[in-house]
Amino acid sequence: MAGHSKWANIKHRKGAQDAKRGKIFTKLIKEITVASRMGGSDINANPRLRAGVTAARAQNMPKDTIDKAIKRGAGELDGVDYVETRFEGYGPAGAAIIVDTLTDNNNRTVADVRHIFNKYGGNMGTSGCVAFMFDHKGQIVFDAEGIDEDELMEAALEAGAEDIVNADGSFEVITAPEDLSDVQEALAEAGYDKPVSAEATMRPQNTTEITEEKPAATMLKLMEMLEDNDDVQHVYANFDIPDEIMEKLE
């Protein structure tokens, strides 16, 4: 399916099942801090900060924690100075991967990310080698259980969304990045107030299918190890794995 990667749903299920809320909060706090430092602490005038706060609220982050991160970024509280770096490369079967990081030690992060790529069947490429294969979008994900697709579609489009995708037991509401917060707020008012996630993301224009079990397992391990690195904020990929292989791996 163009614009959809299997990893998006695997990640959402994994996040809902395991006990990694502390790590999720850490990544969100870093994003809010950097967004506030770069664009100012006014949420209404800083689209990136607004998107970060929207993502944090979707994960039920306490308001006090969000406010402290904003103040830290604005210089009102002491904090660490993070550097943004994007890495691009390829995984098994030539799947395209983007890794966005925030780090206080870029040399460490470069070495760590390169090591993970090399260990799990991938290789890092040059800047821009795969980014053109993705579109920057806002994405609000809902568990499909108990939700009527047509009703959600109507509410989402009325709220200003671009599209809604039915994918593996979830609905993905797609927006322009700058419309993410407004669409989420409108959907919440319409009764859709419990998204699995709401975030700015990079959606693949097309997917690369991995049809053999071994490279598929290696691809998932590569993604998991990248996601688990403390300096990594987001990992995007364009691979797809057929359901019959996923069932064997799960």
Coordinates of C-alpha atoms in Angstrom, one line a residue:
M1 CA 0.0 0.0 0.0
A2 CA 1.6 3.3 -1.1
G3 CA 2.2 5.6 1.8
H4 CA 2.1 2.9 4.5
S5 CA 4.8 0.8 6.1
K6 CA 4.3 -2.3 8.2
W7 CA 6.6 -0.8 10.8
A8 CA 4.1 1.9 11.7
N9 CA 1.6 -0.7 13.0
I10 CA 4.2 -2.9 14.6
K11 CA 5.6 0.1 16.5
H12 CA 2.2 1.2 17.7
R13 CA 1.3 -2.3 18.9
K14 CA 4.7 -2.7 20.5
G15 CA 4.3 0.7 22.2
A16 CA 0.9 -0.3 23.6
Q17 CA 2.1 -3.6 24.9
D18 CA 5.5 -3.0 26.5
A19 CA 6.6 -0.9 29.4
K20 CA 8.6 1.8 27.6
R21 CA 6.5 4.9 28.5
G22 CA 9.6 6.3 30.3
K23 CA 11.6 6.1 27.0
I24 CA 8.7 7.5 25.0
F25 CA 8.5 10.5 27.4
T26 CA 12.2 11.1 27.2
K27 CA 12.1 11.3 23.4
L28 CA 9.1 13.6 23.5
I29 CA 10.7 15.9 26.1
K30 CA 13.8 16.3 24.0
E31 CA 11.7 17.2 20.9
I32 CA 9.6 19.8 22.8
T33 CA 12.8 21.3 24.3
V34 CA 14.5 21.6 20.9
A35 CA 11.4 22.9 19.2
S36 CA 11.0 25.6 21.9
R37 CA 14.7 26.5 21.7
M38 CA 14.6 26.9 17.9
G39 CA 11.2 28.5 17.4
G40 CA 10.2 30.0 20.7
S41 CA 7.9 29.0 23.5
D42 CA 4.6 30.3 21.9
I43 CA 2.8 27.1 20.8
N44 CA 0.5 29.1 18.4
A45 CA 3.5 30.7 16.6
N46 CA 5.7 27.6 16.6
P47 CA 4.3 24.7 14.4
R48 CA 7.0 22.3 15.4
L49 CA 6.4 22.9 19.1
R50 CA 2.7 22.5 18.7
A51 CA 3.2 19.2 16.9
G52 CA 5.5 18.0 19.8
V53 CA 3.0 19.0 22.4
T54 CA 0.2 17.3 20.4
A55 CA 2.3 14.1 20.4
A56 CA 3.0 14.4 24.1
R57 CA -0.7 14.8 25.0
A58 CA -1.6 11.8 22.8
Q59 CA 0.8 9.8 25.2
N60 CA -0.9 11.4 28.3
M61 CA 2.2 13.3 29.3
P62 CA 1.5 15.4 32.4
K63 CA 1.0 19.2 31.6
D64 CA 3.7 20.1 34.2
T65 CA 6.3 17.9 32.3
I66 CA 5.4 19.6 29.0
D67 CA 5.6 23.0 30.5
K68 CA 9.1 22.3 32.0
A69 CA 10.4 21.1 28.7
I70 CA 9.1 24.3 26.9
K71 CA 10.7 26.5 29.6
R72 CA 14.0 24.5 29.4
G73 CA 14.1 25.0 25.6
A74 CA 13.3 28.7 26.0
G75 CA 16.2 29.1 28.4
E76 CA 14.1 29.7 31.5
L77 CA 15.4 26.5 33.1
D78 CA 18.8 24.8 32.8
G79 CA 19.1 22.0 30.2
V80 CA 21.2 20.0 27.8
D81 CA 22.0 21.5 24.4
Y82 CA 21.0 18.9 21.7
V83 CA 22.1 18.7 18.1
E84 CA 19.7 17.4 15.4
T85 CA 21.1 14.9 12.9
R86 CA 19.4 12.9 10.2
F87 CA 20.8 9.7 8.9
E88 CA 19.6 7.9 5.7
G89 CA 20.4 4.4 4.5
Y90 CA 19.2 1.0 3.4
G91 CA 18.1 -2.1 5.2
P92 CA 17.7 -5.7 3.9
A93 CA 16.2 -6.1 0.5
G94 CA 17.0 -2.4 -0.2
A95 CA 14.4 -0.9 2.0
A96 CA 14.8 2.8 2.6
I97 CA 15.3 4.1 6.1
I98 CA 15.5 7.5 7.7
V99 CA 16.8 8.0 11.3
D100 CA 16.3 11.3 13.1
T101 CA 18.4 11.9 16.2
L102 CA 18.8 14.5 19.0
T103 CA 22.1 14.1 20.8
D104 CA 24.5 15.9 23.1
N105 CA 27.4 13.9 21.5
N106 CA 27.2 13.6 17.7
N107 CA 30.3 11.5 17.4
R108 CA 28.8 8.8 19.7
T109 CA 25.5 8.9 17.8
V110 CA 27.1 8.6 14.4
A111 CA 29.1 5.6 15.6
D112 CA 26.1 3.9 17.2
V113 CA 23.8 4.3 14.3
R114 CA 26.4 3.1 11.8
H115 CA 27.1 0.1 14.0
I116 CA 23.4 -0.8 14.1
F117 CA 23.0 -0.5 10.4
N118 CA 26.1 -2.7 9.7
K119 CA 25.2 -5.3 12.3
Y120 CA 21.7 -5.9 11.0
G121 CA 22.1 -6.1 7.3
G122 CA 21.9 -2.5 6.4
N123 CA 24.2 0.3 5.3
M124 CA 24.2 4.0 5.8
G125 CA 24.1 6.2 2.8
T126 CA 24.6 9.9 2.0
S127 CA 22.4 12.7 3.0
G128 CA 19.3 12.9 0.7
C129 CA 19.8 9.4 -0.7
V130 CA 16.3 8.2 0.4
A131 CA 14.4 11.2 1.8
F132 CA 12.9 12.0 -1.6
M133 CA 11.0 8.7 -1.3
F134 CA 9.0 10.0 1.7
D135 CA 6.4 12.8 2.3
H136 CA 6.4 14.9 5.5
K137 CA 2.9 14.5 6.9
G138 CA 0.9 14.6 10.1
Q139 CA -0.5 11.3 11.2
I140 CA -3.2 10.5 13.9
V141 CA -3.6 6.8 14.5
F142 CA -6.7 5.2 16.1
D143 CA -7.4 1.6 17.1
A144 CA -10.0 0.5 14.6
E145 CA -12.0 -1.5 17.1
G146 CA -15.3 0.2 17.8
I147 CA -14.8 2.9 15.2
D148 CA -17.0 3.2 12.1
E149 CA -14.7 4.0 9.2
D150 CA -17.2 6.1 7.2
E151 CA -18.0 8.2 10.2
L152 CA -14.4 8.8 11.1
M153 CA -13.7 9.6 7.4
E154 CA -16.5 12.2 7.4
A155 CA -15.3 13.8 10.7
A156 CA -11.6 13.8 9.6
L157 CA -12.3 15.4 6.2
E158 CA -14.5 18.0 7.8
A159 CA -11.7 18.7 10.2
G160 CA -9.3 19.4 7.4
A161 CA -7.5 16.0 7.0
E162 CA -6.2 14.9 3.7
D163 CA -7.0 11.2 3.8
I164 CA -7.7 8.2 6.1
V165 CA -6.0 4.9 5.7
N166 CA -7.4 1.5 7.0
A167 CA -4.2 -0.4 7.8
D168 CA -3.9 -3.7 9.8
G169 CA -6.5 -3.0 12.6
S170 CA -5.9 0.8 12.8
F171 CA -7.1 3.9 11.1
E172 CA -4.4 6.5 10.1
V173 CA -5.7 10.0 9.6
I174 CA -3.3 11.9 7.3
T175 CA -2.9 15.7 7.5
A176 CA -0.6 18.4 6.3
P177 CA 2.1 18.8 9.0
E178 CA 0.9 22.2 10.0
D179 CA -2.7 21.0 10.3
L180 CA -2.0 18.1 12.7
S181 CA -3.0 19.9 15.9
D182 CA -6.1 21.5 14.5
V183 CA -7.3 18.2 13.0
Q184 CA -6.7 16.3 16.3
E185 CA -8.5 18.9 18.3
A186 CA -11.5 18.9 15.9
L187 CA -11.6 15.1 16.0
A188 CA -11.5 15.1 19.8
E189 CA -14.5 17.5 19.9
A190 CA -16.2 15.0 17.6
G191 CA -15.6 12.2 20.1
Y192 CA -12.4 10.7 18.7
D193 CA -10.3 11.7 21.7
K194 CA -8.2 8.6 22.3
P195 CA -5.7 8.3 19.5
V196 CA -2.9 5.7 19.8
S197 CA -0.5 8.4 18.6
A198 CA -0.5 11.8 16.9
E199 CA 2.7 13.0 15.4
A200 CA 4.5 14.5 12.4
T201 CA 6.0 11.7 10.4
M202 CA 7.6 10.7 7.1
R203 CA 5.3 8.5 5.0
P204 CA 6.8 6.4 2.2
Q205 CA 5.4 7.2 -1.2
N206 CA 5.8 3.5 -2.1
T207 CA 6.8 0.3 -0.2
T208 CA 9.5 -2.3 -0.7
E209 CA 8.2 -5.8 -0.1
I210 CA 10.3 -8.3 1.8
T211 CA 9.1 -11.7 0.9
E212 CA 11.6 -14.0 2.6
E213 CA 11.5 -14.8 6.3
K214 CA 15.2 -14.3 7.2
P215 CA 15.7 -10.8 5.8
A216 CA 12.3 -9.8 7.2
A217 CA 13.3 -10.8 10.7
T218 CA 16.6 -9.0 10.2
M219 CA 14.7 -5.9 9.1
L220 CA 12.5 -5.9 12.1
K221 CA 15.5 -6.3 14.4
L222 CA 17.3 -3.4 12.7
M223 CA 14.3 -1.2 13.2
E224 CA 13.9 -2.2 16.8
M225 CA 17.6 -1.6 17.7
L226 CA 17.5 1.9 16.1
E227 CA 14.3 2.8 17.9
D228 CA 15.8 1.6 21.2
N229 CA 18.8 3.9 20.9
D230 CA 18.6 6.7 23.4
D231 CA 19.7 9.3 20.9
V232 CA 17.2 8.3 18.2
Q233 CA 13.9 10.2 18.0
H234 CA 12.2 8.7 15.0
V235 CA 12.8 5.9 12.5
Y236 CA 10.9 5.8 9.2
A237 CA 11.1 3.0 6.6
N238 CA 9.3 1.9 3.4
F239 CA 9.4 -1.9 3.8
D240 CA 6.3 -4.1 3.8
I241 CA 6.2 -7.7 4.9
P242 CA 3.4 -10.1 3.8
D243 CA 1.0 -11.2 6.5
E244 CA 1.9 -14.8 6.2
I245 CA 5.6 -14.0 7.0
M246 CA 4.6 -11.7 9.8
E247 CA 2.6 -14.4 11.4
K248 CA 5.6 -16.7 11.4
L249 CA 7.8 -14.0 12.9
E250 CA 5.3 -13.1 15.6

